[in-house]
N, CA, C and O atoms as a printed pandas DataFrame, in Angstrom:
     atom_number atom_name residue_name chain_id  residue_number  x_coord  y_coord  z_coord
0              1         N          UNK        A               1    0.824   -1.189    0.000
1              2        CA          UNK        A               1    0.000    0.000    0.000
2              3         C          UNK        A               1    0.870    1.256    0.000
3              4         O          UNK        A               1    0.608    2.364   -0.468
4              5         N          UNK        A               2    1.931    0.842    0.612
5              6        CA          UNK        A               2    2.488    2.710    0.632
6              7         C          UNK        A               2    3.701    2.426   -0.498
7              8         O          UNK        A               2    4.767    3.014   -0.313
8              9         N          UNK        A               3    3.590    1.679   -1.479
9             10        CA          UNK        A               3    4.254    1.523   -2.749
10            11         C          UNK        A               3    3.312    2.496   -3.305
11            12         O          UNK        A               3    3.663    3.627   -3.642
12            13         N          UNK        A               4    2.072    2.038   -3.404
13            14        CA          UNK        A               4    1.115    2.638   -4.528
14            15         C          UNK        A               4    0.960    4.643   -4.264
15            16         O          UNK        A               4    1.379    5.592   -4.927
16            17         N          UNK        A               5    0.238    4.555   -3.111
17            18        CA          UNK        A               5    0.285    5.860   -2.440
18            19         C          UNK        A               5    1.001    6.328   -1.081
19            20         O          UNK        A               5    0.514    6.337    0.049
20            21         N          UNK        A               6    2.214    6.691   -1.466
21            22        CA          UNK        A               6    3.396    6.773   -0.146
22            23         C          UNK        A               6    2.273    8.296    0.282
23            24         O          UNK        A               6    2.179    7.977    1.467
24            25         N          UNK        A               7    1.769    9.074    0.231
25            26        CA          UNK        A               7    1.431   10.214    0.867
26            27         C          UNK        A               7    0.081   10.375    1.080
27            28         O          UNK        A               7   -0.471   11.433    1.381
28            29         N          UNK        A               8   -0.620    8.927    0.861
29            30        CA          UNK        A               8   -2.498    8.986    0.887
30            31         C          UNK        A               8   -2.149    7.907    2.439
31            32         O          UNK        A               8   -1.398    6.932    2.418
32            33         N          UNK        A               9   -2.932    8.420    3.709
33            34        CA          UNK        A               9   -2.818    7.634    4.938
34            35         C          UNK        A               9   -3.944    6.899    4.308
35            36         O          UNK        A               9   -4.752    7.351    3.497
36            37         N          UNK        A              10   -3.862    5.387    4.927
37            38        CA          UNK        A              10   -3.947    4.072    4.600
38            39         C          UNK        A              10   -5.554    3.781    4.759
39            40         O          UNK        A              10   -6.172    2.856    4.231
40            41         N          UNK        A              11   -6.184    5.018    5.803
41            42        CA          UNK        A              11   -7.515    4.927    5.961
42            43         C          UNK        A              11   -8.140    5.142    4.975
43            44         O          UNK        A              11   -8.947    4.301    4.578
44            45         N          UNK        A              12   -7.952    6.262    4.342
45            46        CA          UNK        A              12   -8.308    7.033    3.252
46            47         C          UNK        A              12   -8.717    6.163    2.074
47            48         O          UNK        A              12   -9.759    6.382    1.455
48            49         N          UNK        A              13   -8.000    5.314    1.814
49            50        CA          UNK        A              13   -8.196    4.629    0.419
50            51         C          UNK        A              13   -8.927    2.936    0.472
51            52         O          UNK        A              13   -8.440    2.071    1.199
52            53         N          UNK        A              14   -9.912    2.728   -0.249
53            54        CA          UNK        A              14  -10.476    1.670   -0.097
54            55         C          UNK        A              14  -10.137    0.469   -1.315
55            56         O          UNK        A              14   -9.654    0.491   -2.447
56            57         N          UNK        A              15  -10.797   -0.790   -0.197
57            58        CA          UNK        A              15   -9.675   -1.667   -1.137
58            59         C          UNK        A              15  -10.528   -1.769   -2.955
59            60         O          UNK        A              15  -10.226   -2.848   -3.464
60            61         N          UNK        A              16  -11.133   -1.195   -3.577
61            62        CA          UNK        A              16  -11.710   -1.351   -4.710
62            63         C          UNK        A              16  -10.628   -0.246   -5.221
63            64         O          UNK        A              16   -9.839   -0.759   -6.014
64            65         N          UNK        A              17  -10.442    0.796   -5.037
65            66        CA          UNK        A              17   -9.452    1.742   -5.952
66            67         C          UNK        A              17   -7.980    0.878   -5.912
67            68         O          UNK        A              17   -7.265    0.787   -6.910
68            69         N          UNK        A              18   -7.677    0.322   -4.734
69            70        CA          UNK        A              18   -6.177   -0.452   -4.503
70            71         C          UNK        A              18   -6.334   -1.442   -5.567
71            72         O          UNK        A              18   -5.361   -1.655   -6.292
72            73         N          UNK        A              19   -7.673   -2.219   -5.803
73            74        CA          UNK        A              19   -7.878   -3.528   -6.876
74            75         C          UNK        A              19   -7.567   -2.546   -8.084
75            76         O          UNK        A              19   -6.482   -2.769   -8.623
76            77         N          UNK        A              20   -8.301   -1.517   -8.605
77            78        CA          UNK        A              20   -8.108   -0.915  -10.190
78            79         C          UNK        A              20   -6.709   -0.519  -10.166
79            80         O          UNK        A              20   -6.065   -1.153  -11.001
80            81         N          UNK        A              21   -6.159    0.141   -9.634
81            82        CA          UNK        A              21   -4.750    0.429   -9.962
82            83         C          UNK        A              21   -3.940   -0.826   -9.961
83            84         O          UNK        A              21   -3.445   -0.995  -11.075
84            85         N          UNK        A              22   -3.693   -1.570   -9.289
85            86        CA          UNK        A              22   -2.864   -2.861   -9.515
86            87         C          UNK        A              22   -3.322   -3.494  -10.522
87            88         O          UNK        A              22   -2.314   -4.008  -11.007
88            89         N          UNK        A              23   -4.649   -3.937  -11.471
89            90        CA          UNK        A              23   -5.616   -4.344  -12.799
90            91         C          UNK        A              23   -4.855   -3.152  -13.854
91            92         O          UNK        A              23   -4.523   -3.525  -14.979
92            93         N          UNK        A              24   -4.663   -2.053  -13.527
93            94        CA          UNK        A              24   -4.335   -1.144  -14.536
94            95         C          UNK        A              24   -2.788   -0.831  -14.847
95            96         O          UNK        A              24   -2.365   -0.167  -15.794
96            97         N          UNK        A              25   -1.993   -1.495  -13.776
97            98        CA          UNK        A              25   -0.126   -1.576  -13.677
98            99         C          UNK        A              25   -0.249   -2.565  -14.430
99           100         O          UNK        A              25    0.238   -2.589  -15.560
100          101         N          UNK        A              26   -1.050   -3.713  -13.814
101          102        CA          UNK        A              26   -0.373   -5.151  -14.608
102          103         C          UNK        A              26   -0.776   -5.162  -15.848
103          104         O          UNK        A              26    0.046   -5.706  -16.586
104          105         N          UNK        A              27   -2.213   -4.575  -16.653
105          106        CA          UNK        A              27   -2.534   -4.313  -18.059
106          107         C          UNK        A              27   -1.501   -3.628  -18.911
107          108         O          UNK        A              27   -1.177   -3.898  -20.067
108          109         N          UNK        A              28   -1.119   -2.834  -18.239
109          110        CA          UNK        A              28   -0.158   -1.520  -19.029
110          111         C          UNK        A              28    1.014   -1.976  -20.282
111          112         O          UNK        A              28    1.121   -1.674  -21.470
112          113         N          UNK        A              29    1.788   -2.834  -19.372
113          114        CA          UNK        A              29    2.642   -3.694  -19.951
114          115         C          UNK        A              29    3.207   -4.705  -20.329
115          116         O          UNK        A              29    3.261   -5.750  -19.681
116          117         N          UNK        A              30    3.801   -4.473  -21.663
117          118        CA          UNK        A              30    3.862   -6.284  -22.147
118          119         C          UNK        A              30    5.143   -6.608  -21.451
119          120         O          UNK        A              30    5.772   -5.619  -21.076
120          121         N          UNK        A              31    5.755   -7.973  -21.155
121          122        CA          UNK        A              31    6.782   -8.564  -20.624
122          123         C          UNK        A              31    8.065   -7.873  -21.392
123          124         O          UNK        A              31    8.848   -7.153  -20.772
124          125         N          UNK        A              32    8.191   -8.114  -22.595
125          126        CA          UNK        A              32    9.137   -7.473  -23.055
126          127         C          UNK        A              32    8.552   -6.414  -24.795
127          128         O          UNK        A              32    7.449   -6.587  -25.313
128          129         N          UNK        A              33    9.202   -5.810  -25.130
129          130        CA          UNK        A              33    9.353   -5.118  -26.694
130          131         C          UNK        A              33   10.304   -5.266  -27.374
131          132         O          UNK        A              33   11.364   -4.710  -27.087
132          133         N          UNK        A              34   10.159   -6.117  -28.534
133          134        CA          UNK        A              34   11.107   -6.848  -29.156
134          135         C          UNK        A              34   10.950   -5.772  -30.467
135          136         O          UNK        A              34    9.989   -5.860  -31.230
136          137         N          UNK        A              35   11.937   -4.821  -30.620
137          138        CA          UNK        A              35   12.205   -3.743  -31.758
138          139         C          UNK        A              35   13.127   -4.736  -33.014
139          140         O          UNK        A              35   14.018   -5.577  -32.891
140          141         N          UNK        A              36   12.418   -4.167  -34.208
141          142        CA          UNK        A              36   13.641   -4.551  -35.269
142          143         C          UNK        A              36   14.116   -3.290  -35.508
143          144         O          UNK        A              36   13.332   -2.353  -35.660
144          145         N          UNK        A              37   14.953   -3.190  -35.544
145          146        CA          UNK        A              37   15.485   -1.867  -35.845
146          147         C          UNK        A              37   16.199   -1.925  -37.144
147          148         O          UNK        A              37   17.016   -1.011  -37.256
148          149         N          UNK        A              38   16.132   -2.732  -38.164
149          150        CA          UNK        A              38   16.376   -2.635  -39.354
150          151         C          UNK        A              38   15.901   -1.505  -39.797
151          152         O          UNK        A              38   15.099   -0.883  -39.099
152          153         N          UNK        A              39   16.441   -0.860  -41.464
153          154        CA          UNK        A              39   16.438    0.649  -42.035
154          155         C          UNK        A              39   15.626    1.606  -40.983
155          156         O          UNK        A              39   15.235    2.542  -41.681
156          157         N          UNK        A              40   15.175    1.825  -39.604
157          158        CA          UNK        A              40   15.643    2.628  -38.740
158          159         C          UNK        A              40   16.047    3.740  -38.511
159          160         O          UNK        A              40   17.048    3.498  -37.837
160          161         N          UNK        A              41   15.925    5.535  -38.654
161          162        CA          UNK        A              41   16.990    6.206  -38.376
162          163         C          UNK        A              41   17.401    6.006  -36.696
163          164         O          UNK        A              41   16.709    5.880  -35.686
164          165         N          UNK        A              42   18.783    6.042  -36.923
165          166        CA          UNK        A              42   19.207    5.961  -35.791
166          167         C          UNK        A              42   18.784    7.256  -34.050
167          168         O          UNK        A              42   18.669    6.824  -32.903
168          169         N          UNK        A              43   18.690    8.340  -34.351
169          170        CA          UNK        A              43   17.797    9.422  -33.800
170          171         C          UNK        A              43   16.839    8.888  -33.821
171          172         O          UNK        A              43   17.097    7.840  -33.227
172          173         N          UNK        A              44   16.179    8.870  -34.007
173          174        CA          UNK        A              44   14.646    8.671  -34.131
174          175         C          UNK        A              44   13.780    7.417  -33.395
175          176         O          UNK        A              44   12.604    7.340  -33.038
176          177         N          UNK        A              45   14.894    6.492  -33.336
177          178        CA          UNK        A              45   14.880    4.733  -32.922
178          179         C          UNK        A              45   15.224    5.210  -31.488
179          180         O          UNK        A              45   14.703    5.119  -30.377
180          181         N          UNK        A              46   16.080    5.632  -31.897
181          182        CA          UNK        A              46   16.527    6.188  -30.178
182          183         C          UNK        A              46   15.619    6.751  -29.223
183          184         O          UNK        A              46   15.368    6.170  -28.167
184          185         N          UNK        A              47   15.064    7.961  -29.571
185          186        CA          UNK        A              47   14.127    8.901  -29.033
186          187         C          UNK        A              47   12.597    7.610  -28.251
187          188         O          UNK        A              47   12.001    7.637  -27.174
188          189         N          UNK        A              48   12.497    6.619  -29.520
189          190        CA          UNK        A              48   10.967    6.255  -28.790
190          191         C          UNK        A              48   11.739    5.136  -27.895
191          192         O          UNK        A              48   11.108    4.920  -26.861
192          193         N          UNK        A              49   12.925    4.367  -28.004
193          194        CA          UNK        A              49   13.595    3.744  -26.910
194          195         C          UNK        A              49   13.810    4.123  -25.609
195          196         O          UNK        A              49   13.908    3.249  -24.748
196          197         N          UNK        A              50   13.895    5.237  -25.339
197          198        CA          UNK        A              50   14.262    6.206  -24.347
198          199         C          UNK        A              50   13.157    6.750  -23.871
199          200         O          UNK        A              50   13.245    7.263  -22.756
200          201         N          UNK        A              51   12.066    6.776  -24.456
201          202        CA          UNK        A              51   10.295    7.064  -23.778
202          203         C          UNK        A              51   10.113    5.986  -23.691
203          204         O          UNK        A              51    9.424    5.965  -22.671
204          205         N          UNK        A              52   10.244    4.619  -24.117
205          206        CA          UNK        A              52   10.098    2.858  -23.252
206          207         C          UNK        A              52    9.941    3.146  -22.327
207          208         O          UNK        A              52    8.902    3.232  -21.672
208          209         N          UNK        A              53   11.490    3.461  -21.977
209          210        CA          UNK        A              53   12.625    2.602  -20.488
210          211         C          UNK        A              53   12.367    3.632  -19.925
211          212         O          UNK        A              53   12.768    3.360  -18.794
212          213         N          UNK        A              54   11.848    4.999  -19.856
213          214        CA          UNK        A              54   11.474    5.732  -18.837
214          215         C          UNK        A              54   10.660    5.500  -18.022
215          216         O          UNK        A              54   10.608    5.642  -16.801
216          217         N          UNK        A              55    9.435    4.799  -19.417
217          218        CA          UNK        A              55    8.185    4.137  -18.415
218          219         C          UNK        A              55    8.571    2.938  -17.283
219          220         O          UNK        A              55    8.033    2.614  -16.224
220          221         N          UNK        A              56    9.571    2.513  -17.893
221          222        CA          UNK        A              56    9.789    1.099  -16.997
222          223         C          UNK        A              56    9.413    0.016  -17.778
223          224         O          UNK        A              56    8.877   -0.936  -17.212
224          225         N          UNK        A              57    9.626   -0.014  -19.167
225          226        CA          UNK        A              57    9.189   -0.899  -20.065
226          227         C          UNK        A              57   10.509   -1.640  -19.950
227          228         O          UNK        A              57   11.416   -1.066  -19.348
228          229         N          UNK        A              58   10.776   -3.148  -20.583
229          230        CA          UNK        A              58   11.573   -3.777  -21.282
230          231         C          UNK        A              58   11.460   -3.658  -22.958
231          232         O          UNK        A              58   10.513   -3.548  -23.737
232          233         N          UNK        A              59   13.113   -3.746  -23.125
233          234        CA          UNK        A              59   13.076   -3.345  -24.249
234          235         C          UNK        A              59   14.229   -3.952  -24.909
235          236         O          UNK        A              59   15.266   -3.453  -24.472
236          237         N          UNK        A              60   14.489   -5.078  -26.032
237          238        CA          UNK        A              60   15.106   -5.831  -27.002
238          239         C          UNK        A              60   14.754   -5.269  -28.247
239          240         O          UNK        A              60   13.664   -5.125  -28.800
240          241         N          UNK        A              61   16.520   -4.830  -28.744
241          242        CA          UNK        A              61   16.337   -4.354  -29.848
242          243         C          UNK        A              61   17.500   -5.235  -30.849
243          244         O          UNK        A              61   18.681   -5.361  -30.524
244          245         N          UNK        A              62   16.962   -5.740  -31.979
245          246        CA          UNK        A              62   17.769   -6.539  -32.725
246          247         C          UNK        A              62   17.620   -6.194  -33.978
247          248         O          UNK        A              62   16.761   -5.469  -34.480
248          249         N          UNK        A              63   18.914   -7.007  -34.691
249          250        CA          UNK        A              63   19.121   -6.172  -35.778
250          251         C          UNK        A              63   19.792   -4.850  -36.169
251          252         O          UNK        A              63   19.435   -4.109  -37.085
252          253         N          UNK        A              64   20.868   -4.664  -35.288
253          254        CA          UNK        A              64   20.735   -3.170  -34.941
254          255         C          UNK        A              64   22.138   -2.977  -35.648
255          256         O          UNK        A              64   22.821   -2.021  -35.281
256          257         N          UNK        A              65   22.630   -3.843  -36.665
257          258        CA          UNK        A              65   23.716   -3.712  -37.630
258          259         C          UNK        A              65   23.422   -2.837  -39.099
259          260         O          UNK        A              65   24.085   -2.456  -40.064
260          261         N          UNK        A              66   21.862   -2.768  -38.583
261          262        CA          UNK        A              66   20.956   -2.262  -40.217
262          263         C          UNK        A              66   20.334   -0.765  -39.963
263          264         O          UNK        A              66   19.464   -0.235  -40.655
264          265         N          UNK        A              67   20.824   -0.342  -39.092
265          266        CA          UNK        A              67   20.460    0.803  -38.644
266          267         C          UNK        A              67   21.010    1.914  -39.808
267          268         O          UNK        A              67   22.142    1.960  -40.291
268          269         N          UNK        A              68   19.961    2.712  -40.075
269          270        CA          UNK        A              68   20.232    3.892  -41.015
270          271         C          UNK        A              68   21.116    5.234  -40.014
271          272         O          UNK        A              68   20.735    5.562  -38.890
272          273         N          UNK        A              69   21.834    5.604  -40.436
273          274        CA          UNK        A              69   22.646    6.955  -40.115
274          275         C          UNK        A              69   22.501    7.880  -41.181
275          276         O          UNK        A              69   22.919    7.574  -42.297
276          277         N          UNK        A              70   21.885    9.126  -40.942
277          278        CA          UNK        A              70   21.279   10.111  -41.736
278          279         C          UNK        A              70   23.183   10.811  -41.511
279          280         O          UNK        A              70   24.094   10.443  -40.769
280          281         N          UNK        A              71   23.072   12.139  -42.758
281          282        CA          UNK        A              71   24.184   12.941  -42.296
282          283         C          UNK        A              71   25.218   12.494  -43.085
283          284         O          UNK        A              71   25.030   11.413  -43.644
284          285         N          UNK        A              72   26.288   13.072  -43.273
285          286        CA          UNK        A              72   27.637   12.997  -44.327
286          287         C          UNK        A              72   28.652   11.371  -43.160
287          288         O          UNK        A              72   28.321   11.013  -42.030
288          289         N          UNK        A              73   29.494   10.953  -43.775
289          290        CA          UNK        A              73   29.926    9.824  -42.917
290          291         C          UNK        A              73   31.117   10.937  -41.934
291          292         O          UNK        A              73   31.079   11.397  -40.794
292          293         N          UNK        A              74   31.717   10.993  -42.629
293          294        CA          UNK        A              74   32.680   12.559  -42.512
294          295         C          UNK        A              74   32.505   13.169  -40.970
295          296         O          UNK        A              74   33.277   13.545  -40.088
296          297         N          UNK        A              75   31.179   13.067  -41.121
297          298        CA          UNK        A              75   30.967   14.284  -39.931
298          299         C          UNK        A              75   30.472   13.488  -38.911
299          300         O          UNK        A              75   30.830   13.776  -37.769
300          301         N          UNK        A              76   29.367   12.096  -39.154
301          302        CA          UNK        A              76   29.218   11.309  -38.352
302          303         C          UNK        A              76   30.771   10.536  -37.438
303          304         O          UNK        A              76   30.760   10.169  -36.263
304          305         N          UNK        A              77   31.660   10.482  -38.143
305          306        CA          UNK        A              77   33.155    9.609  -37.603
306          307         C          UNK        A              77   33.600   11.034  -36.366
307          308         O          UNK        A              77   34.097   10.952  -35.243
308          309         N          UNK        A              78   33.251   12.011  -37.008
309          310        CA          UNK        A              78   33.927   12.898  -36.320
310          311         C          UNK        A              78   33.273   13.386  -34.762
311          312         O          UNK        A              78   33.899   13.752  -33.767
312          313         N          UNK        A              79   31.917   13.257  -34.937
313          314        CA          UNK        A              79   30.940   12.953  -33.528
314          315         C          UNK        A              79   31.316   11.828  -32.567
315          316         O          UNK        A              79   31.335   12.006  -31.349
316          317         N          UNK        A              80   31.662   10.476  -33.242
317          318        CA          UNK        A              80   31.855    9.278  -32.633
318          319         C          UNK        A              80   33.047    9.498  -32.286
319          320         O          UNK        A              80   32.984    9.024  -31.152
320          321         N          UNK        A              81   33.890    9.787  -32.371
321          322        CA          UNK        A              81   35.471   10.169  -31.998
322          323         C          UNK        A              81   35.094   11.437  -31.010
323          324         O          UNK        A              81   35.615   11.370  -29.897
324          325         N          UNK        A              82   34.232   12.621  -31.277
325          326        CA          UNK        A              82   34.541   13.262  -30.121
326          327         C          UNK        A              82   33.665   12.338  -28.684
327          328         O          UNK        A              82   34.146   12.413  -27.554
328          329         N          UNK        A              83   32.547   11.624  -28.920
329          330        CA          UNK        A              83   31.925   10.754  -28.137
330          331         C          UNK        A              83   33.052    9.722  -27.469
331          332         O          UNK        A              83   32.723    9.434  -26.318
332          333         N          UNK        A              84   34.340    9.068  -27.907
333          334        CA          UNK        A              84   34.722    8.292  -27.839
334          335         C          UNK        A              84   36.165    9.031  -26.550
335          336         O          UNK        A              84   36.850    8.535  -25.656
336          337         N          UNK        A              85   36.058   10.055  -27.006
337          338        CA          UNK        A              85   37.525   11.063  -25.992
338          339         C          UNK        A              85   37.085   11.105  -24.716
339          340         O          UNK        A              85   37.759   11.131  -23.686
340          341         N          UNK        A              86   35.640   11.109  -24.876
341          342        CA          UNK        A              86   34.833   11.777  -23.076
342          343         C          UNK        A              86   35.435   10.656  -21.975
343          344         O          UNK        A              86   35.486    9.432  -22.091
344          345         N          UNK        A              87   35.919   11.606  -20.747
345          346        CA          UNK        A              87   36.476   10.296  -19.760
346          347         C          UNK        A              87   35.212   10.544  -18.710
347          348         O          UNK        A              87   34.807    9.492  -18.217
348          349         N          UNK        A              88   34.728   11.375  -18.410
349          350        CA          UNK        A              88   33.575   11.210  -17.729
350          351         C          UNK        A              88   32.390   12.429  -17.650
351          352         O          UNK        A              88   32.546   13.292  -18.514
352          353         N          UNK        A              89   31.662   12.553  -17.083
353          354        CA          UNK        A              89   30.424   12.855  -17.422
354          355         C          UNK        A              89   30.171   14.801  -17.356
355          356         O          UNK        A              89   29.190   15.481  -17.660
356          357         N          UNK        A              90   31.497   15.177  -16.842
357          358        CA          UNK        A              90   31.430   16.804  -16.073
358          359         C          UNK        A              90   31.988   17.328  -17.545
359          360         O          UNK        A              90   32.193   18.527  -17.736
């Protein structure tokens, strides 16, 4: 109970609203999300991956050798190299 509502005292809430919310957690989500991420932009694949796992979703993504990269290669190598120098996060 004080998972669901840490700041509602325990009197307050009856057990029929405690039944719909636990019916409406366990509906919400599937066990896992199995993405192909074949032709893919890579941005874009990313962005709805990252609204998943915020929710608390699972998330398998395969295929991910076929991923499209928008942009000159040139300039993409040159992102991944400055990505690749970072020693930590400051």
């Amino acid at each position: 109970l004080s998972q669901l509502w840490p700041k509602v005292p325990s009197s307050r809430v009856d057990q029929a609203s405690i039944a719909q919310l636990k019916s409406t957690r366990a509906m919400s989500f599937a066990k896992q999300i199995v993405v192909d991420c074949r032709g893919h932009l890579l941005g874009r694949l990313a962005s709805m991956m990252a609204k998943e796992l915020l929710n608390g979703q699972h998330v398998v993504c395969v295929r991910t050798e076929d991923i499209n990269i928008s942009g000159s290669l040139y300039r993409n190598k040159l992102k991944y190299a400055a990505f690749r120098r970072k020693k930590m996060n400051s």
